[in-house]
PDB file of N, CA and C in Angstrom:
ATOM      1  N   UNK A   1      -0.145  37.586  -8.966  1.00 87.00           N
ATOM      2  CA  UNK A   1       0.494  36.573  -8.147  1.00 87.00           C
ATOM      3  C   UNK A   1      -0.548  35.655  -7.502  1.00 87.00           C
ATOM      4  N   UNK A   2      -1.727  36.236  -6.916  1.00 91.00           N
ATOM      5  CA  UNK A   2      -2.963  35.254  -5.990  1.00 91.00           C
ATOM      6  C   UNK A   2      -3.218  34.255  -7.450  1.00 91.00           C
ATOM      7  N   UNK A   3      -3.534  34.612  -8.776  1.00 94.00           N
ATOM      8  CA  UNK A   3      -4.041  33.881  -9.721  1.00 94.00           C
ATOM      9  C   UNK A   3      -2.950  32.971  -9.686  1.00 94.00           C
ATOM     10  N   UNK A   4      -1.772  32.635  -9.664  1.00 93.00           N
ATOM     11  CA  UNK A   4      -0.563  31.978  -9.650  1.00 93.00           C
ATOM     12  C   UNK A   4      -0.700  31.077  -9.109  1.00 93.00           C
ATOM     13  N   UNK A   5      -0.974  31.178  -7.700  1.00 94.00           N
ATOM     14  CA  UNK A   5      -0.932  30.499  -6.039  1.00 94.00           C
ATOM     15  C   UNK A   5      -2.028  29.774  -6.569  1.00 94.00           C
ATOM     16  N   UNK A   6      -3.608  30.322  -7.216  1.00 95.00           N
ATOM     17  CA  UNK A   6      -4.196  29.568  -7.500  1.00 95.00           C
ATOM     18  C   UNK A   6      -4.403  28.388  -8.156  1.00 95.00           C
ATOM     19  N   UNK A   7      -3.334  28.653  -9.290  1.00 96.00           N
ATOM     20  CA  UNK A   7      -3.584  27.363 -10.237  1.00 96.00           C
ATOM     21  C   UNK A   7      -2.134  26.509  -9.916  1.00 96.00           C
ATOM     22  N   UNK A   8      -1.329  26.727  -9.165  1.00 94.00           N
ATOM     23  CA  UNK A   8      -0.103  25.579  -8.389  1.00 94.00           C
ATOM     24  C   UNK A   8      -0.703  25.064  -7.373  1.00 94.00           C
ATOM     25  N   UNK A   9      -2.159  25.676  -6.621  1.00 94.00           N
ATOM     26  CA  UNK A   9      -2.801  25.246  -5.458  1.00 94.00           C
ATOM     27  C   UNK A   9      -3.603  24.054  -5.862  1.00 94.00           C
ATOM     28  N   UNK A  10      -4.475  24.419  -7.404  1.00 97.00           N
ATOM     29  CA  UNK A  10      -5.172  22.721  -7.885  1.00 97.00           C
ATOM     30  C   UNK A  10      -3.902  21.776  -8.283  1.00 97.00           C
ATOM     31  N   UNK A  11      -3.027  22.515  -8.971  1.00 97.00           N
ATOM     32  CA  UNK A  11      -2.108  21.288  -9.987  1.00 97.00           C
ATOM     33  C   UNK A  11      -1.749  20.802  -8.250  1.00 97.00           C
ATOM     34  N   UNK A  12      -1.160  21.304  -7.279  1.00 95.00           N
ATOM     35  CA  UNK A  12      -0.547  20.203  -6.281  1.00 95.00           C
ATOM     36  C   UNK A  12      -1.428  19.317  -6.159  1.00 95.00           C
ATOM     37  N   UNK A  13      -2.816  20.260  -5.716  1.00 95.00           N
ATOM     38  CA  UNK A  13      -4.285  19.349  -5.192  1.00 95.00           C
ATOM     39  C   UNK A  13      -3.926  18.121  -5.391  1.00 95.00           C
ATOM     40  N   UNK A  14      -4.407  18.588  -7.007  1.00 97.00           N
ATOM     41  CA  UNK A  14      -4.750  17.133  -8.110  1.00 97.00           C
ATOM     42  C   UNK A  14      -3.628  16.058  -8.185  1.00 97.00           C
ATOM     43  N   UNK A  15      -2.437  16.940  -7.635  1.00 96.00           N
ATOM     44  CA  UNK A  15      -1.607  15.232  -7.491  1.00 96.00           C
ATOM     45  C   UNK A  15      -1.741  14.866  -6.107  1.00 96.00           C
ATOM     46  N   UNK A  16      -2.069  15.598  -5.028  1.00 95.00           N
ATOM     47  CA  UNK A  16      -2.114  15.111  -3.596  1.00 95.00           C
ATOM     48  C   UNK A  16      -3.920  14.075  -3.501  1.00 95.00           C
ATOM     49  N   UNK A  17      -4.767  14.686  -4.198  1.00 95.00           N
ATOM     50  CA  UNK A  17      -5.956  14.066  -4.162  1.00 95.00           C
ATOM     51  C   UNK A  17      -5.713  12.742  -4.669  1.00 95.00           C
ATOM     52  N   UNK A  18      -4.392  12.617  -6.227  1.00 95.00           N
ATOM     53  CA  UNK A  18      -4.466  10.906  -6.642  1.00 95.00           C
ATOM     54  C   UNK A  18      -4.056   9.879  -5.423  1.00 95.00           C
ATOM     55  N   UNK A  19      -3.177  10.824  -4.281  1.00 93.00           N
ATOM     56  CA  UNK A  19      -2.679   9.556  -3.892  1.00 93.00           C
ATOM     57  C   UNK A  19      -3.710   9.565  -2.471  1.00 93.00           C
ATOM     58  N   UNK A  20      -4.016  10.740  -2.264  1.00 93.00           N
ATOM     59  CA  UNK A  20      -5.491  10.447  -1.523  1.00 93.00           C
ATOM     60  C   UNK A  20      -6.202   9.241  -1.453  1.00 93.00           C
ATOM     61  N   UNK A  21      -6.833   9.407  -3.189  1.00 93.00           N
ATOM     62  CA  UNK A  21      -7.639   8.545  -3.298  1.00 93.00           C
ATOM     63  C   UNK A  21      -6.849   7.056  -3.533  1.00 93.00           C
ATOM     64  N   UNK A  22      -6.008   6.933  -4.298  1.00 93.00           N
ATOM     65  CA  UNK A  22      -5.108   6.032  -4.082  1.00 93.00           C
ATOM     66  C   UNK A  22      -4.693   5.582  -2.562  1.00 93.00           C
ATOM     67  N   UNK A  23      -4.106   5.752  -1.849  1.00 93.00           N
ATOM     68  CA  UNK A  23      -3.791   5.202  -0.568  1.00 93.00           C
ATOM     69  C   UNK A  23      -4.612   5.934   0.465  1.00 93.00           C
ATOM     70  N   UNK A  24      -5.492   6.584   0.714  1.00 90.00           N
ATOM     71  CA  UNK A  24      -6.033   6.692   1.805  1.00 90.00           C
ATOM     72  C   UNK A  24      -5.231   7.385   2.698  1.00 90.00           C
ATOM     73  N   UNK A  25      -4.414   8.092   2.474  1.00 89.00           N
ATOM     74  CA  UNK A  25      -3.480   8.597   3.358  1.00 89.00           C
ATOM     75  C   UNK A  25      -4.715   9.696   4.396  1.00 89.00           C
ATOM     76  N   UNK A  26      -3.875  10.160   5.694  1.00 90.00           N
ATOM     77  CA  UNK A  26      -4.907  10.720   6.476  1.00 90.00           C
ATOM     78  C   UNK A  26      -3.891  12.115   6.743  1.00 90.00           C
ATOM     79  N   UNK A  27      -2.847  12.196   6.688  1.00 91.00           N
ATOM     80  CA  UNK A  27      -2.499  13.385   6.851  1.00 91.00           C
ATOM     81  C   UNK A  27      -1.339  13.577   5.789  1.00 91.00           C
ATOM     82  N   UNK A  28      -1.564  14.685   4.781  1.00 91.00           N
ATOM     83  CA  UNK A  28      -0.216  15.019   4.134  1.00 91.00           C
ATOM     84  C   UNK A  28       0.757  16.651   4.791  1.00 91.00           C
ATOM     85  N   UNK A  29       1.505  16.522   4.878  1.00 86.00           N
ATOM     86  CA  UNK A  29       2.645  17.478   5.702  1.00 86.00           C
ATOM     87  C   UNK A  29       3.192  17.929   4.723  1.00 86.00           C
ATOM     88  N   UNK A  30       3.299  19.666   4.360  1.00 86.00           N
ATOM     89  CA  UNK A  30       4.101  20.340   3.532  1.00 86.00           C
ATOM     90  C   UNK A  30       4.867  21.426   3.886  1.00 86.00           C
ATOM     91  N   UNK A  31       5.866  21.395   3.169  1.00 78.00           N
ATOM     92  CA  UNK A  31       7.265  22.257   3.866  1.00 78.00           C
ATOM     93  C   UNK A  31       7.805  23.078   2.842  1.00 78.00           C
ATOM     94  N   UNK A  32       8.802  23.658   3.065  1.00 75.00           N
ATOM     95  CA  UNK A  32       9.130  24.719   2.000  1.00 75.00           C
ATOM     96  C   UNK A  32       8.983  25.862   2.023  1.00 75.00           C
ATOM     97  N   UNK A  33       9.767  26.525   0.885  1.00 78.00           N
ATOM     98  CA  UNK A  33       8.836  27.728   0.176  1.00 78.00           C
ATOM     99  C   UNK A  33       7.594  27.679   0.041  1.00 78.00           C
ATOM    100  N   UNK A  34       7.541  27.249  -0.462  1.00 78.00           N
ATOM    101  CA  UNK A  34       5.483  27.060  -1.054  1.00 78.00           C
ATOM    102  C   UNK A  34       5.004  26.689   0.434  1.00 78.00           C
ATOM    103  N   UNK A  35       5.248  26.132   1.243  1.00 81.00           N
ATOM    104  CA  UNK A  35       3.922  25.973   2.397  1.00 81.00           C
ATOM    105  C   UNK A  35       4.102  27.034   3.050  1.00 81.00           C
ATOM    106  N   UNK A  36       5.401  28.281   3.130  1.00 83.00           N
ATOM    107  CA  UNK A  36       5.636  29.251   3.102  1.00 83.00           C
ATOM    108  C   UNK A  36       4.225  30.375   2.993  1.00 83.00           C
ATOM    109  N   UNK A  37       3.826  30.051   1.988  1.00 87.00           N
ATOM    110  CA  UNK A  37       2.756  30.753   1.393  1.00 87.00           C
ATOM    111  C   UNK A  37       1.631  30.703   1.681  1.00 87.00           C
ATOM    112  N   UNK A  38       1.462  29.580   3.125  1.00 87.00           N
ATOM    113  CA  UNK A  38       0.743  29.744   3.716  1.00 87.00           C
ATOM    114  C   UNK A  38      -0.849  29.734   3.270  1.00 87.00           C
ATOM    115  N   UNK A  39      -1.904  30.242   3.265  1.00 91.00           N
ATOM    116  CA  UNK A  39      -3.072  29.697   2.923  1.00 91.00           C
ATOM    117  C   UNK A  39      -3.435  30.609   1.577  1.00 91.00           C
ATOM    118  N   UNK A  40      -2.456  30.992   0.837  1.00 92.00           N
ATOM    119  CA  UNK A  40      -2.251  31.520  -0.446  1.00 92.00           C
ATOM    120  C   UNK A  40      -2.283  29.959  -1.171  1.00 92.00           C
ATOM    121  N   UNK A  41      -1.658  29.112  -0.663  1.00 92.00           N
ATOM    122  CA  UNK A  41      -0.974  27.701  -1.520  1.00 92.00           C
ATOM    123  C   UNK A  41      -2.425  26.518  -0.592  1.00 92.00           C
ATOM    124  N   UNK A  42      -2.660  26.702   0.385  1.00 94.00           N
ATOM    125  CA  UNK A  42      -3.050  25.840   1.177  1.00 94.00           C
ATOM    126  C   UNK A  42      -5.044  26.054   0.689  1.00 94.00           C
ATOM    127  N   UNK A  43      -5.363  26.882   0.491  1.00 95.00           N
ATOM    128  CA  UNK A  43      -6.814  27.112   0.590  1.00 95.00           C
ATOM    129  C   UNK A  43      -7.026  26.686  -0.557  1.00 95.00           C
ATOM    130  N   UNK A  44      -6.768  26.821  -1.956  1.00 96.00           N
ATOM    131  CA  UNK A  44      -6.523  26.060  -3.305  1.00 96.00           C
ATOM    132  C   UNK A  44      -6.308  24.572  -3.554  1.00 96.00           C
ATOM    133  N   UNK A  45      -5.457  24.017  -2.608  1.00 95.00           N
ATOM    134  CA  UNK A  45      -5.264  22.819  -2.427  1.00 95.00           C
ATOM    135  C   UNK A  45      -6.690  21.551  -1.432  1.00 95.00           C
ATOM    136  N   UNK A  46      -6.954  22.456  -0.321  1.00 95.00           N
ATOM    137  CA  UNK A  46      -7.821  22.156   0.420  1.00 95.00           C
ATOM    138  C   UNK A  46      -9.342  21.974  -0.690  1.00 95.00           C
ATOM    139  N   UNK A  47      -9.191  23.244  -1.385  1.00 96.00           N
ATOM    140  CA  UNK A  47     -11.124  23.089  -2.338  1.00 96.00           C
ATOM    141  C   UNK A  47     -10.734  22.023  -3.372  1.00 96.00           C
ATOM    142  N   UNK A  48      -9.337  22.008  -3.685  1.00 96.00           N
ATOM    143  CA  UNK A  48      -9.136  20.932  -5.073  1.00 96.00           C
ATOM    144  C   UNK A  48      -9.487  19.603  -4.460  1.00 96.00           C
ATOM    145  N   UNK A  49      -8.909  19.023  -3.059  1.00 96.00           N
ATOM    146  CA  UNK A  49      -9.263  17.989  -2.350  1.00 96.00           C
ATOM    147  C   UNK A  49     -10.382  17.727  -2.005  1.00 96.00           C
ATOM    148  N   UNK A  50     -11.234  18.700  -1.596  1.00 95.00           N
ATOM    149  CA  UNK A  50     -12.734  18.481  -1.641  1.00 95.00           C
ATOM    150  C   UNK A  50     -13.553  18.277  -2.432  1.00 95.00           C
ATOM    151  N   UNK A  51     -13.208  18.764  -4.278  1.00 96.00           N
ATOM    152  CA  UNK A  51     -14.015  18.564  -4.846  1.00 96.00           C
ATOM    153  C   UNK A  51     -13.476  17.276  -5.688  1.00 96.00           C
ATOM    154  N   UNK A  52     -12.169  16.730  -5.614  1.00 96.00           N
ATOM    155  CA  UNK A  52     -12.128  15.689  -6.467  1.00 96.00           C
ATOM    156  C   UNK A  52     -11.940  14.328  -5.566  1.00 96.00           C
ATOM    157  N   UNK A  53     -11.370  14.474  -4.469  1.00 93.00           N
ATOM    158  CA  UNK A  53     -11.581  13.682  -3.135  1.00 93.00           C
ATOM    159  C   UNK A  53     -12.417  12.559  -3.355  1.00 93.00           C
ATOM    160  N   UNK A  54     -12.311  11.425  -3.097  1.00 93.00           N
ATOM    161  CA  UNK A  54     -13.456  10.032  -3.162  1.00 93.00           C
ATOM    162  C   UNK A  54     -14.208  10.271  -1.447  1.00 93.00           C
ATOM    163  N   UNK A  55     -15.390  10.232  -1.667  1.00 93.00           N
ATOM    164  CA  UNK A  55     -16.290   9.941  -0.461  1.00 93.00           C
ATOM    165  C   UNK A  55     -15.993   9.028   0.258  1.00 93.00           C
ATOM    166  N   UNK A  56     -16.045   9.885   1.179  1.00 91.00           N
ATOM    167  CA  UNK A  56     -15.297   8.531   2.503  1.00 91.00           C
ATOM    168  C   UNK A  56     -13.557   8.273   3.013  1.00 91.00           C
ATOM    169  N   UNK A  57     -13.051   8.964   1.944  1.00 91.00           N
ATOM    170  CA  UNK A  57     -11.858   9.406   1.911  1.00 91.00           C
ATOM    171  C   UNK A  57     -11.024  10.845   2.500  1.00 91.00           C
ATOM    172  N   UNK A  58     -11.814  11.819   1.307  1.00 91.00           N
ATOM    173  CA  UNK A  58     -11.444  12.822   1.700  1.00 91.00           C
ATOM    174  C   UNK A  58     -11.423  13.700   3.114  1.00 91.00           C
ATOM    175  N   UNK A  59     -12.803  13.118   3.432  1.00 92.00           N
ATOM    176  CA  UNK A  59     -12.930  13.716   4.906  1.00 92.00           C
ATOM    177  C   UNK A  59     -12.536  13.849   6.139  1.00 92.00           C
ATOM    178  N   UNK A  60     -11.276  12.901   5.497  1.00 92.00           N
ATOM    179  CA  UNK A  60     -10.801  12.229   7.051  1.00 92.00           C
ATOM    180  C   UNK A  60      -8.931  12.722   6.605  1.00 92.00           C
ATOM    181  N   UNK A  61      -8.372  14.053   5.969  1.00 93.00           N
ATOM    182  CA  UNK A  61      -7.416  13.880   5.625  1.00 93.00           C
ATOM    183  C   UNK A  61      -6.898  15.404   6.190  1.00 93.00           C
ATOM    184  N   UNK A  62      -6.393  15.014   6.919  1.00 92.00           N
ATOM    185  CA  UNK A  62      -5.688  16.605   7.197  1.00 92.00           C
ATOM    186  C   UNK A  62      -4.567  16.924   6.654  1.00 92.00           C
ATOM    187  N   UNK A  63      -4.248  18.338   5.995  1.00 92.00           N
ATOM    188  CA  UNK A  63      -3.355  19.097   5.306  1.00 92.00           C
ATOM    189  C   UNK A  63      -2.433  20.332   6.539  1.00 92.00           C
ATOM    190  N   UNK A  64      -1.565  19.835   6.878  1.00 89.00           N
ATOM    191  CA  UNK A  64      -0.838  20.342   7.374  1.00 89.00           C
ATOM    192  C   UNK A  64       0.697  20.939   7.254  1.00 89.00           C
ATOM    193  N   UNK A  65       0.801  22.009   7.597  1.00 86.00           N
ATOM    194  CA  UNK A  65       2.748  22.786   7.348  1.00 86.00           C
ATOM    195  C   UNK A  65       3.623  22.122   8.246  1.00 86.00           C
ATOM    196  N   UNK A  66       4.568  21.515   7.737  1.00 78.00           N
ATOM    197  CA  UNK A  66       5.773  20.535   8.826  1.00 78.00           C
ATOM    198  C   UNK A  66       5.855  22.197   9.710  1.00 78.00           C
ATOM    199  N   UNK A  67       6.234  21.464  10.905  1.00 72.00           N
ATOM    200  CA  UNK A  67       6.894  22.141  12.072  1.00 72.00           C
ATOM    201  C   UNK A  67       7.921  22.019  12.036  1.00 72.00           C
ATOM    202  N   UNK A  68       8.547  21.065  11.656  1.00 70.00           N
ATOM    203  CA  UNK A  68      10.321  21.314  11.582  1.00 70.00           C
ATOM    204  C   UNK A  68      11.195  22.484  10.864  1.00 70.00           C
ATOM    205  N   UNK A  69       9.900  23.010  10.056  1.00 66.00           N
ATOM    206  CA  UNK A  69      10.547  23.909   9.491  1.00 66.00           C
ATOM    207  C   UNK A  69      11.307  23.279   8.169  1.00 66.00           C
ATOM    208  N   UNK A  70      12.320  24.207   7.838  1.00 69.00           N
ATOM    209  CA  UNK A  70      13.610  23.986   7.026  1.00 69.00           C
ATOM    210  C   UNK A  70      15.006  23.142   6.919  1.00 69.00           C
ATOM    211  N   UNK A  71      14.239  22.599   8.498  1.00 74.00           N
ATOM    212  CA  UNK A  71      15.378  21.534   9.191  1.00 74.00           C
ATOM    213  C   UNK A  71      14.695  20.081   8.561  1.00 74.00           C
ATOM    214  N   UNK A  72      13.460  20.282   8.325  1.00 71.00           N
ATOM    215  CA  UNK A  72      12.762  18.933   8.590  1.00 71.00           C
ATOM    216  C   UNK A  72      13.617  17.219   7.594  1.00 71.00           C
ATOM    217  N   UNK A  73      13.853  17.968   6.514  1.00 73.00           N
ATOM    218  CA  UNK A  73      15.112  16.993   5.730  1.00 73.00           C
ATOM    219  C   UNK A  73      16.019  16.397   6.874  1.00 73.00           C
ATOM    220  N   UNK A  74      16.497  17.532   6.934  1.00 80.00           N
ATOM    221  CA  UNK A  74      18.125  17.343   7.554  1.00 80.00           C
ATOM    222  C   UNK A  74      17.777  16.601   8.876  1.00 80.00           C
ATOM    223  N   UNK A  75      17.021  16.922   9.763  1.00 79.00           N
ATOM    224  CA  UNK A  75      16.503  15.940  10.930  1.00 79.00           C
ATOM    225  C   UNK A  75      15.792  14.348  10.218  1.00 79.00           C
ATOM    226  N   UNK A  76      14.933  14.759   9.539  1.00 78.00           N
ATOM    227  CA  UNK A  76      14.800  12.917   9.430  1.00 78.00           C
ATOM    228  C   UNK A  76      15.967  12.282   8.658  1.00 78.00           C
ATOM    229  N   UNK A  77      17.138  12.824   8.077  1.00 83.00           N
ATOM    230  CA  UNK A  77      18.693  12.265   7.171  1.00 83.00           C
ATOM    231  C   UNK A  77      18.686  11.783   8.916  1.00 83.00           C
ATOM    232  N   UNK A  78      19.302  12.825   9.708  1.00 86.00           N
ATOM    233  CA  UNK A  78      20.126  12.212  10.924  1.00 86.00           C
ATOM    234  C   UNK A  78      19.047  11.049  11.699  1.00 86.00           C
ATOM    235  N   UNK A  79      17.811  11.032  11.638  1.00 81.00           N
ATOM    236  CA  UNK A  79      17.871   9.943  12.313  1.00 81.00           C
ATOM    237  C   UNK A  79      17.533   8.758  11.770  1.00 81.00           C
ATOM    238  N   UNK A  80      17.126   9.075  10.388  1.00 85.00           N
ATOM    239  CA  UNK A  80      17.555   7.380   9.858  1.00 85.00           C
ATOM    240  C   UNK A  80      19.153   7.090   9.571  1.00 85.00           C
ATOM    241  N   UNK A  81      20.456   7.649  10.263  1.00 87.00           N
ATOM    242  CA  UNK A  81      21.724   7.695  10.185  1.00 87.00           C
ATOM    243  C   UNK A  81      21.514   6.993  11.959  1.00 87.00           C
ATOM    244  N   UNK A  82      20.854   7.518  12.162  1.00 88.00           N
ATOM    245  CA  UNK A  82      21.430   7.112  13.809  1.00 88.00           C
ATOM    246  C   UNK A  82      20.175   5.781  14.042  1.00 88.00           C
ATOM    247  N   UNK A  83      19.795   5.693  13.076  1.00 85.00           N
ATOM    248  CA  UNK A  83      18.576   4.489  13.497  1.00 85.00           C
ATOM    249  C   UNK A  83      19.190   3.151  12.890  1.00 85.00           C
ATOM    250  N   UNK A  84      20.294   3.228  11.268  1.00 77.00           N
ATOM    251  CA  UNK A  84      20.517   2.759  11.090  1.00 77.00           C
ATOM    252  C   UNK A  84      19.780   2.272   9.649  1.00 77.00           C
ATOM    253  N   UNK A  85      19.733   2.203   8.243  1.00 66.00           N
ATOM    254  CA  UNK A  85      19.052   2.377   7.466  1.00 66.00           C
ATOM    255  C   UNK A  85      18.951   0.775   6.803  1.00 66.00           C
ATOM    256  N   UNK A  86      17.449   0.781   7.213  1.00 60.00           N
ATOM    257  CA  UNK A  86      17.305  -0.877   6.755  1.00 60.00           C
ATOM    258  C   UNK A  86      16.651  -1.169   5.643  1.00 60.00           C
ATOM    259  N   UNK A  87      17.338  -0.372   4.589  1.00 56.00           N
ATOM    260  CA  UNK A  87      16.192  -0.900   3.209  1.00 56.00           C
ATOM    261  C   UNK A  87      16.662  -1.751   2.648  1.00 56.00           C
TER     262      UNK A  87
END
């Protein structure tokens, strides 16, 4: 199972590192089952980001587990319902 966690920990990496490096994002937030798994899923993801990461980029990107939990959907549905949805 750890060998498992390992290689879903680069494949996420490697798509969280494209848009890394692509947009510069500074914090990505993960929820679920899988962030569930806590630094089984998270420590795999973190070395994949470091080693394919663009300089100057990567360093500045924190990987974090939503706090909302299991709600976190269902709370941001209701308040772009109560905000009013302007796309």
């Amino acid at each position: 199972a750890k060998d498992m966690f390992e290689e879903v920990g680069y494949y996420l990496g490697m798509g969280l590192v494209s848009a890394i490096n692509l947009l510069n994002v500074e914090v990505i937030a993960l929820t679920g089952g899988l962030a569930g798994a806590g630094a089984l899923i998270f420590d795999p993801v973190r070395r994949t980001i470091a080693e394919y990461g663009l300089e100057g980029v990567k360093e500045y990107v924190r990987l974090t587990q939503v706090e909302l939990g299991e709600d976190a959907a269902l709370l941001g549905a209701a308040k772009i319902a109560i905000d009013g949805y302007a796309g």
